PDB file of C-alpha atoms in Angstrom:
ATOM      1  CA  UNK K  30       0.000   0.000   0.000  1.00 35.00           C
ATOM      2  CA  UNK K  31       1.373   3.376  -0.949  1.00 37.00           C
ATOM      3  CA  UNK K  32       1.840   6.025   1.661  1.00 38.00           C
ATOM      4  CA  UNK K  33       0.935   9.563   0.661  1.00 38.00           C
ATOM      5  CA  UNK K  34      -0.775  10.787  -2.476  1.00 36.00           C
ATOM      6  CA  UNK K  35      -2.356   8.382  -4.939  1.00 37.00           C
ATOM      7  CA  UNK K  36      -0.253   7.374  -7.916  1.00 36.00           C
ATOM      8  CA  UNK K  37      -1.371   6.980 -11.492  1.00 37.00           C
ATOM      9  CA  UNK K  38       1.266   5.792 -13.986  1.00 36.00           C
ATOM     10  CA  UNK K  39      -0.396   7.748 -16.777  1.00 36.00           C
ATOM     11  CA  UNK K  40      -0.918  11.008 -14.897  1.00 34.00           C
ATOM     12  CA  UNK K  41       0.655  13.988 -16.746  1.00 36.00           C
ATOM     13  CA  UNK K  42       2.936  15.021 -13.889  1.00 37.00           C
ATOM     14  CA  UNK K  43       6.120  16.902 -14.704  1.00 37.00           C
ATOM     15  CA  UNK K  44       8.747  17.137 -11.999  1.00 39.00           C
ATOM     16  CA  UNK K  45      11.798  18.730 -13.592  1.00 41.00           C
ATOM     17  CA  UNK K  46      12.159  22.475 -13.752  1.00 37.00           C
ATOM     18  CA  UNK K  47      13.227  22.028 -17.364  1.00 44.00           C
ATOM     19  CA  UNK K  48       9.923  20.442 -18.382  1.00 44.00           C
ATOM     20  CA  UNK K  49       7.245  22.571 -19.974  1.00 46.00           C
ATOM     21  CA  UNK K  50       3.682  21.877 -18.853  1.00 51.00           C
ATOM     22  CA  UNK K  51       1.641  20.054 -21.501  1.00 62.00           C
ATOM     23  CA  UNK K  52       4.829  19.175 -23.399  1.00 77.00           C
ATOM     24  CA  UNK K  53       4.131  17.176 -26.532  1.00 93.00           C
ATOM     25  CA  UNK K  54       4.686  13.444 -26.224  1.00 95.00           C
ATOM     26  CA  UNK K  55       6.531  11.514 -28.926  1.00 96.00           C
ATOM     27  CA  UNK K  56       6.927   7.787 -29.567  1.00 96.00           C
ATOM     28  CA  UNK K  57      10.156   5.900 -30.152  1.00 96.00           C
ATOM     29  CA  UNK K  58       9.688   2.146 -30.318  1.00 95.00           C
ATOM     30  CA  UNK K  59       8.120   1.043 -27.021  1.00 96.00           C
ATOM     31  CA  UNK K  60       9.034   4.372 -25.367  1.00 97.00           C
ATOM     32  CA  UNK K  61       7.106   7.602 -25.066  1.00 97.00           C
ATOM     33  CA  UNK K  62       9.165  10.692 -24.361  1.00 98.00           C
ATOM     34  CA  UNK K  63       9.060  14.460 -24.156  1.00 97.00           C
ATOM     35  CA  UNK K  64      11.654  17.050 -25.098  1.00 97.00           C
ATOM     36  CA  UNK K  65      12.547  19.315 -22.189  1.00 96.00           C
ATOM     37  CA  UNK K  66      13.378  22.990 -22.430  1.00 94.00           C
ATOM     38  CA  UNK K  67      17.099  22.185 -22.280  1.00 95.00           C
ATOM     39  CA  UNK K  68      16.678  20.072 -25.450  1.00 96.00           C
ATOM     40  CA  UNK K  69      17.155  16.758 -23.679  1.00 97.00           C
ATOM     41  CA  UNK K  70      14.659  13.909 -23.581  1.00 98.00           C
ATOM     42  CA  UNK K  71      12.799  12.317 -20.696  1.00 98.00           C
ATOM     43  CA  UNK K  72      11.274   8.854 -20.961  1.00 98.00           C
ATOM     44  CA  UNK K  73       7.693   9.260 -19.763  1.00 97.00           C
ATOM     45  CA  UNK K  74       6.126   5.886 -20.543  1.00 97.00           C
ATOM     46  CA  UNK K  75       7.023   2.360 -21.556  1.00 97.00           C
ATOM     47  CA  UNK K  76       4.501   0.299 -23.472  1.00 94.00           C
ATOM     48  CA  UNK K  77       3.159  -2.285 -21.019  1.00 89.00           C
ATOM     49  CA  UNK K  78       2.111  -4.493 -23.930  1.00 88.00           C
ATOM     50  CA  UNK K  79       5.660  -4.841 -25.206  1.00 87.00           C
ATOM     51  CA  UNK K  80       6.787  -8.460 -25.255  1.00 82.00           C
ATOM     52  CA  UNK K  81      10.434  -7.477 -24.787  1.00 86.00           C
ATOM     53  CA  UNK K  82      11.399  -8.266 -21.198  1.00 94.00           C
ATOM     54  CA  UNK K  83      14.960  -7.005 -21.649  1.00 96.00           C
ATOM     55  CA  UNK K  84      14.999  -3.215 -21.924  1.00 97.00           C
ATOM     56  CA  UNK K  85      17.849  -0.850 -22.728  1.00 96.00           C
ATOM     57  CA  UNK K  86      17.252   2.842 -22.087  1.00 97.00           C
ATOM     58  CA  UNK K  87      18.946   4.524 -25.066  1.00 97.00           C
ATOM     59  CA  UNK K  88      21.445   7.335 -24.618  1.00 97.00           C
ATOM     60  CA  UNK K  89      19.847   9.302 -27.434  1.00 97.00           C
ATOM     61  CA  UNK K  90      16.470   9.495 -29.137  1.00 97.00           C
ATOM     62  CA  UNK K  91      16.119  11.307 -32.440  1.00 96.00           C
ATOM     63  CA  UNK K  92      19.113  13.504 -31.656  1.00 96.00           C
ATOM     64  CA  UNK K  93      18.078  14.298 -28.064  1.00 98.00           C
ATOM     65  CA  UNK K  94      20.188  13.033 -25.175  1.00 98.00           C
ATOM     66  CA  UNK K  95      18.084  10.985 -22.736  1.00 98.00           C
ATOM     67  CA  UNK K  96      18.751  12.441 -19.280  1.00 98.00           C
ATOM     68  CA  UNK K  97      15.853  11.276 -17.129  1.00 98.00           C
ATOM     69  CA  UNK K  98      13.334   8.520 -16.520  1.00 98.00           C
ATOM     70  CA  UNK K  99      10.064  10.182 -15.641  1.00 98.00           C
ATOM     71  CA  UNK K 100       7.491   9.641 -12.938  1.00 97.00           C
ATOM     72  CA  UNK K 101       5.850   6.257 -13.318  1.00 97.00           C
ATOM     73  CA  UNK K 102       7.469   5.665 -16.711  1.00 98.00           C
ATOM     74  CA  UNK K 103       7.665   1.895 -16.112  1.00 97.00           C
ATOM     75  CA  UNK K 104       5.066   1.743 -13.348  1.00 96.00           C
ATOM     76  CA  UNK K 105       3.325  -1.629 -13.307  1.00 96.00           C
ATOM     77  CA  UNK K 106       5.309  -3.059 -16.246  1.00 96.00           C
ATOM     78  CA  UNK K 107       5.317  -6.558 -14.783  1.00 96.00           C
ATOM     79  CA  UNK K 108       6.724  -8.106 -17.958  1.00 96.00           C
ATOM     80  CA  UNK K 109       9.990  -6.164 -17.758  1.00 97.00           C
ATOM     81  CA  UNK K 110      12.716  -8.448 -16.428  1.00 97.00           C
ATOM     82  CA  UNK K 111      15.963  -6.573 -17.016  1.00 97.00           C
ATOM     83  CA  UNK K 112      16.768  -2.879 -17.501  1.00 97.00           C
ATOM     84  CA  UNK K 113      20.062  -1.419 -18.639  1.00 97.00           C
ATOM     85  CA  UNK K 114      20.158   2.363 -18.259  1.00 98.00           C
ATOM     86  CA  UNK K 115      22.511   4.324 -20.514  1.00 97.00           C
ATOM     87  CA  UNK K 116      25.118   6.624 -18.996  1.00 97.00           C
ATOM     88  CA  UNK K 117      23.397   9.734 -20.336  1.00 98.00           C
ATOM     89  CA  UNK K 118      20.715   9.429 -17.642  1.00 98.00           C
ATOM     90  CA  UNK K 119      21.207  11.550 -14.521  1.00 98.00           C
ATOM     91  CA  UNK K 120      17.830  11.266 -12.776  1.00 98.00           C
ATOM     92  CA  UNK K 121      15.442   8.437 -11.967  1.00 98.00           C
ATOM     93  CA  UNK K 122      12.265  10.181 -10.872  1.00 98.00           C
ATOM     94  CA  UNK K 123       9.563   9.208  -8.383  1.00 98.00           C
ATOM     95  CA  UNK K 124       7.716   5.909  -8.995  1.00 98.00           C
ATOM     96  CA  UNK K 125       9.788   5.289 -12.155  1.00 98.00           C
ATOM     97  CA  UNK K 126       9.871   1.474 -11.807  1.00 98.00           C
ATOM     98  CA  UNK K 127       7.175   1.062  -9.200  1.00 98.00           C
ATOM     99  CA  UNK K 128       5.551  -2.391  -9.058  1.00 97.00           C
ATOM    100  CA  UNK K 129       7.744  -3.886 -11.771  1.00 97.00           C
ATOM    101  CA  UNK K 130       7.333  -7.217 -10.045  1.00 97.00           C
ATOM    102  CA  UNK K 131       9.065  -9.170 -12.821  1.00 97.00           C
ATOM    103  CA  UNK K 132      12.202  -7.039 -12.687  1.00 97.00           C
ATOM    104  CA  UNK K 133      15.191  -9.126 -11.587  1.00 97.00           C
ATOM    105  CA  UNK K 134      18.107  -7.049 -12.875  1.00 96.00           C
ATOM    106  CA  UNK K 135      18.749  -3.294 -13.071  1.00 96.00           C
ATOM    107  CA  UNK K 136      21.966  -1.604 -14.178  1.00 95.00           C
ATOM    108  CA  UNK K 137      22.238   1.955 -12.868  1.00 97.00           C
ATOM    109  CA  UNK K 138      25.099   3.829 -14.560  1.00 96.00           C
ATOM    110  CA  UNK K 139      27.725   6.043 -12.942  1.00 96.00           C
ATOM    111  CA  UNK K 140      25.917   9.146 -14.193  1.00 97.00           C
ATOM    112  CA  UNK K 141      22.727   8.981 -12.140  1.00 98.00           C
ATOM    113  CA  UNK K 142      22.836  11.422  -9.217  1.00 98.00           C
ATOM    114  CA  UNK K 143      19.410  10.907  -7.661  1.00 98.00           C
ATOM    115  CA  UNK K 144      16.908   8.096  -7.197  1.00 98.00           C
ATOM    116  CA  UNK K 145      13.413   9.385  -6.493  1.00 98.00           C
ATOM    117  CA  UNK K 146      10.719   8.443  -4.010  1.00 98.00           C
ATOM    118  CA  UNK K 147       9.147   5.014  -4.576  1.00 98.00           C
ATOM    119  CA  UNK K 148      11.401   4.611  -7.638  1.00 98.00           C
ATOM    120  CA  UNK K 149      11.621   0.824  -7.143  1.00 98.00           C
ATOM    121  CA  UNK K 150       8.685   0.368  -4.785  1.00 98.00           C
ATOM    122  CA  UNK K 151       7.304  -3.177  -4.799  1.00 98.00           C
ATOM    123  CA  UNK K 152       9.977  -4.607  -7.107  1.00 98.00           C
ATOM    124  CA  UNK K 153       9.737  -8.018  -5.499  1.00 97.00           C
ATOM    125  CA  UNK K 154      11.976  -9.730  -8.055  1.00 97.00           C
ATOM    126  CA  UNK K 155      15.101  -7.735  -7.233  1.00 97.00           C
ATOM    127  CA  UNK K 156      17.583  -9.503  -4.970  1.00 96.00           C
ATOM    128  CA  UNK K 157      20.666  -7.284  -5.238  1.00 95.00           C
ATOM    129  CA  UNK K 158      21.464  -3.762  -6.409  1.00 95.00           C
ATOM    130  CA  UNK K 159      24.636  -1.736  -6.798  1.00 94.00           C
ATOM    131  CA  UNK K 160      24.280   2.019  -6.383  1.00 96.00           C
ATOM    132  CA  UNK K 161      26.962   3.820  -8.429  1.00 95.00           C
ATOM    133  CA  UNK K 162      29.374   6.391  -6.998  1.00 95.00           C
ATOM    134  CA  UNK K 163      27.587   9.238  -8.783  1.00 97.00           C
ATOM    135  CA  UNK K 164      24.425   8.924  -6.661  1.00 97.00           C
ATOM    136  CA  UNK K 165      24.109  11.305  -3.716  1.00 98.00           C
ATOM    137  CA  UNK K 166      20.406  11.031  -2.862  1.00 98.00           C
ATOM    138  CA  UNK K 167      18.002   8.109  -2.428  1.00 98.00           C
ATOM    139  CA  UNK K 168      14.390   9.163  -1.875  1.00 98.00           C
ATOM    140  CA  UNK K 169      11.744   8.069   0.612  1.00 98.00           C
ATOM    141  CA  UNK K 170      10.520   4.479   0.099  1.00 98.00           C
ATOM    142  CA  UNK K 171      12.803   4.154  -2.938  1.00 98.00           C
ATOM    143  CA  UNK K 172      13.160   0.382  -2.512  1.00 98.00           C
ATOM    144  CA  UNK K 173      10.369  -0.286  -0.041  1.00 98.00           C
ATOM    145  CA  UNK K 174       8.351  -3.425  -0.585  1.00 98.00           C
ATOM    146  CA  UNK K 175      11.372  -5.152  -2.132  1.00 97.00           C
ATOM    147  CA  UNK K 176      10.728  -8.235  -0.060  1.00 97.00           C
ATOM    148  CA  UNK K 177      13.410 -10.362  -1.767  1.00 97.00           C
ATOM    149  CA  UNK K 178      16.150  -7.728  -1.705  1.00 97.00           C
ATOM    150  CA  UNK K 179      19.096  -9.188   0.199  1.00 95.00           C
ATOM    151  CA  UNK K 180      21.996  -6.877  -0.651  1.00 94.00           C
ATOM    152  CA  UNK K 181      22.600  -3.324  -1.789  1.00 96.00           C
ATOM    153  CA  UNK K 182      25.954  -1.624  -2.285  1.00 94.00           C
ATOM    154  CA  UNK K 183      25.820   2.039  -1.248  1.00 96.00           C
ATOM    155  CA  UNK K 184      28.874   4.237  -1.933  1.00 94.00           C
ATOM    156  CA  UNK K 185      30.184   6.885   0.430  1.00 94.00           C
ATOM    157  CA  UNK K 186      29.015   9.659  -1.917  1.00 96.00           C
ATOM    158  CA  UNK K 187      25.435   8.966  -0.836  1.00 97.00           C
ATOM    159  CA  UNK K 188      24.676  11.557   1.846  1.00 97.00           C
ATOM    160  CA  UNK K 189      20.891  11.380   1.974  1.00 98.00           C
ATOM    161  CA  UNK K 190      18.609   8.341   2.233  1.00 98.00           C
ATOM    162  CA  UNK K 191      14.927   9.020   2.736  1.00 98.00           C
ATOM    163  CA  UNK K 192      12.501   7.667   5.282  1.00 97.00           C
ATOM    164  CA  UNK K 193      11.465   4.021   4.822  1.00 98.00           C
ATOM    165  CA  UNK K 194      13.785   3.657   1.819  1.00 98.00           C
ATOM    166  CA  UNK K 195      14.036  -0.081   2.546  1.00 98.00           C
ATOM    167  CA  UNK K 196      10.758  -0.699   4.350  1.00 97.00           C
ATOM    168  CA  UNK K 197       9.737  -4.398   4.309  1.00 97.00           C
ATOM    169  CA  UNK K 198      13.181  -5.416   2.982  1.00 97.00           C
ATOM    170  CA  UNK K 199      13.524  -7.764   5.931  1.00 95.00           C
ATOM    171  CA  UNK K 200      16.400  -9.842   4.495  1.00 95.00           C
ATOM    172  CA  UNK K 201      18.494  -6.841   3.470  1.00 96.00           C
ATOM    173  CA  UNK K 202      22.156  -6.239   4.214  1.00 95.00           C
ATOM    174  CA  UNK K 203      23.604  -2.862   3.262  1.00 96.00           C
ATOM    175  CA  UNK K 204      27.214  -2.944   2.086  1.00 94.00           C
ATOM    176  CA  UNK K 205      29.358   0.176   2.193  1.00 93.00           C
ATOM    177  CA  UNK K 206      32.357   1.919   3.640  1.00 92.00           C
ATOM    178  CA  UNK K 207      33.021   1.870   7.348  1.00 91.00           C
ATOM    179  CA  UNK K 208      31.811   5.062   9.102  1.00 92.00           C
ATOM    180  CA  UNK K 209      29.871   6.132   6.002  1.00 95.00           C
ATOM    181  CA  UNK K 210      26.395   7.646   5.896  1.00 97.00           C
ATOM    182  CA  UNK K 211      25.125   4.266   4.705  1.00 97.00           C
ATOM    183  CA  UNK K 212      26.419   2.617   7.879  1.00 97.00           C
ATOM    184  CA  UNK K 213      24.798   5.275  10.058  1.00 97.00           C
ATOM    185  CA  UNK K 214      21.502   4.910   8.201  1.00 98.00           C
ATOM    186  CA  UNK K 215      21.603   1.130   8.549  1.00 98.00           C
ATOM    187  CA  UNK K 216      22.231   1.288  12.294  1.00 97.00           C
ATOM    188  CA  UNK K 217      19.534   3.920  12.850  1.00 97.00           C
ATOM    189  CA  UNK K 218      17.000   1.805  10.967  1.00 97.00           C
ATOM    190  CA  UNK K 219      17.968  -1.626  12.349  1.00 96.00           C
ATOM    191  CA  UNK K 220      19.247  -2.860   8.996  1.00 97.00           C
ATOM    192  CA  UNK K 221      22.153  -5.274   8.788  1.00 95.00           C
ATOM    193  CA  UNK K 222      25.366  -3.569   7.618  1.00 95.00           C
ATOM    194  CA  UNK K 223      28.649  -4.952   6.411  1.00 92.00           C
ATOM    195  CA  UNK K 224      31.710  -2.844   5.717  1.00 89.00           C
ATOM    196  CA  UNK K 225      32.506  -4.175   2.319  1.00 72.00           C
ATOM    197  CA  UNK K 226      34.662  -2.346  -0.026  1.00 55.00           C
ATOM    198  CA  UNK K 227      35.484  -5.771   0.619  1.00 54.00           C
ATOM    199  CA  UNK K 228      37.735  -7.294  -1.580  1.00 54.00           C
ATOM    200  CA  UNK K 229      39.939 -10.297  -1.588  1.00 49.00           C
ATOM    201  CA  UNK K 230      43.546  -9.915  -2.601  1.00 51.00           C
ATOM    202  CA  UNK K 231      45.431 -13.197  -2.711  1.00 53.00           C
ATOM    203  CA  UNK K 232      44.857 -14.665   0.783  1.00 58.00           C
ATOM    204  CA  UNK K 233      43.555 -11.475   2.382  1.00 59.00           C
ATOM    205  CA  UNK K 234      40.133  -9.941   2.800  1.00 60.00           C
ATOM    206  CA  UNK K 235      40.104  -6.231   3.506  1.00 62.00           C
ATOM    207  CA  UNK K 236      37.876  -3.188   3.737  1.00 61.00           C
ATOM    208  CA  UNK K 237      38.505   0.379   2.658  1.00 60.00           C
ATOM    209  CA  UNK K 238      37.848   2.802   5.489  1.00 57.00           C
ATOM    210  CA  UNK K 239      36.199   6.189   5.100  1.00 51.00           C
ATOM    211  CA  UNK K 240      39.636   7.870   5.193  1.00 57.00           C
ATOM    212  CA  UNK K 241      40.750   5.543   2.360  1.00 58.00           C
ATOM    213  CA  UNK K 242      43.053   3.504   4.598  1.00 65.00           C
ATOM    214  CA  UNK K 243      42.834  -0.293   4.450  1.00 65.00           C
ATOM    215  CA  UNK K 244      42.048  -2.676   7.280  1.00 67.00           C
ATOM    216  CA  UNK K 245      42.739  -6.382   6.813  1.00 69.00           C
ATOM    217  CA  UNK K 246      39.748  -8.264   8.210  1.00 62.00           C
ATOM    218  CA  UNK K 247      40.727 -11.807   7.341  1.00 57.00           C
ATOM    219  CA  UNK K 248      43.957 -13.610   6.494  1.00 57.00           C
ATOM    220  CA  UNK K 249      43.640 -17.083   5.022  1.00 50.00           C
ATOM    221  CA  UNK K 250      47.405 -17.491   5.397  1.00 49.00           C
ATOM    222  CA  UNK K 251      47.234 -16.760   9.133  1.00 45.00           C
ATOM    223  CA  UNK K 252      44.334 -19.193   9.611  1.00 38.00           C
ATOM    224  CA  UNK K 253      46.182 -21.933   7.742  1.00 38.00           C
ATOM    225  CA  UNK K 254      49.295 -21.414   9.856  1.00 40.00           C
ATOM    226  CA  UNK K 255      47.247 -21.622  13.072  1.00 39.00           C
ATOM    227  CA  UNK K 256      45.434 -24.750  11.919  1.00 36.00           C
ATOM    228  CA  UNK K 257      48.605 -26.626  11.002  1.00 36.00           C
ATOM    229  CA  UNK K 258      50.646 -25.700  14.112  1.00 41.00           C
TER     230      UNK K 258
END
């Protein structure tokens, strides 16, 4: 159940300051889009009847750079299974992929700076997500209702995560840098957190701290030496 105002995927709601009210809508394949006042394109709707479950958001449509995915653009597209977003996109607006229950894979490029409210609300097929370094803001309820979400990588550049961003994600572990905002958010919201810039180099597992120093958390070599003493 959504909290707040009612949502209609087809409602003509324009959120960006660069969008002109009553902007003309164009069609490109299964996409509908508008041209914003800065001469870039925003995807406003995806054809729910499309049989293509693997979707790539193009970087350009008819000469216009695609910079945003609009409110409710994919809302309720249960047949969409995988989405690859081009690196021209900087904003994923509110409700963009809401209730895409068939979605199991999403690639968010290192160009997106904000993920809107309810952007992935009710995406029950998603199990893991990596947030790129470019993102600074994750909106309220952005991933709420993602009941199968078990892991999300949140970089240290994220400095704002909205209320109930991971509501009902009861199996979730947040991975991020030690002493980061993500760690604080996880602790304040009783979400499991693991410091995991966590990489394995040869026989060592280590984490990268918030000051970019490295702490070795596990040494296979040391364990082997102790076992065979």
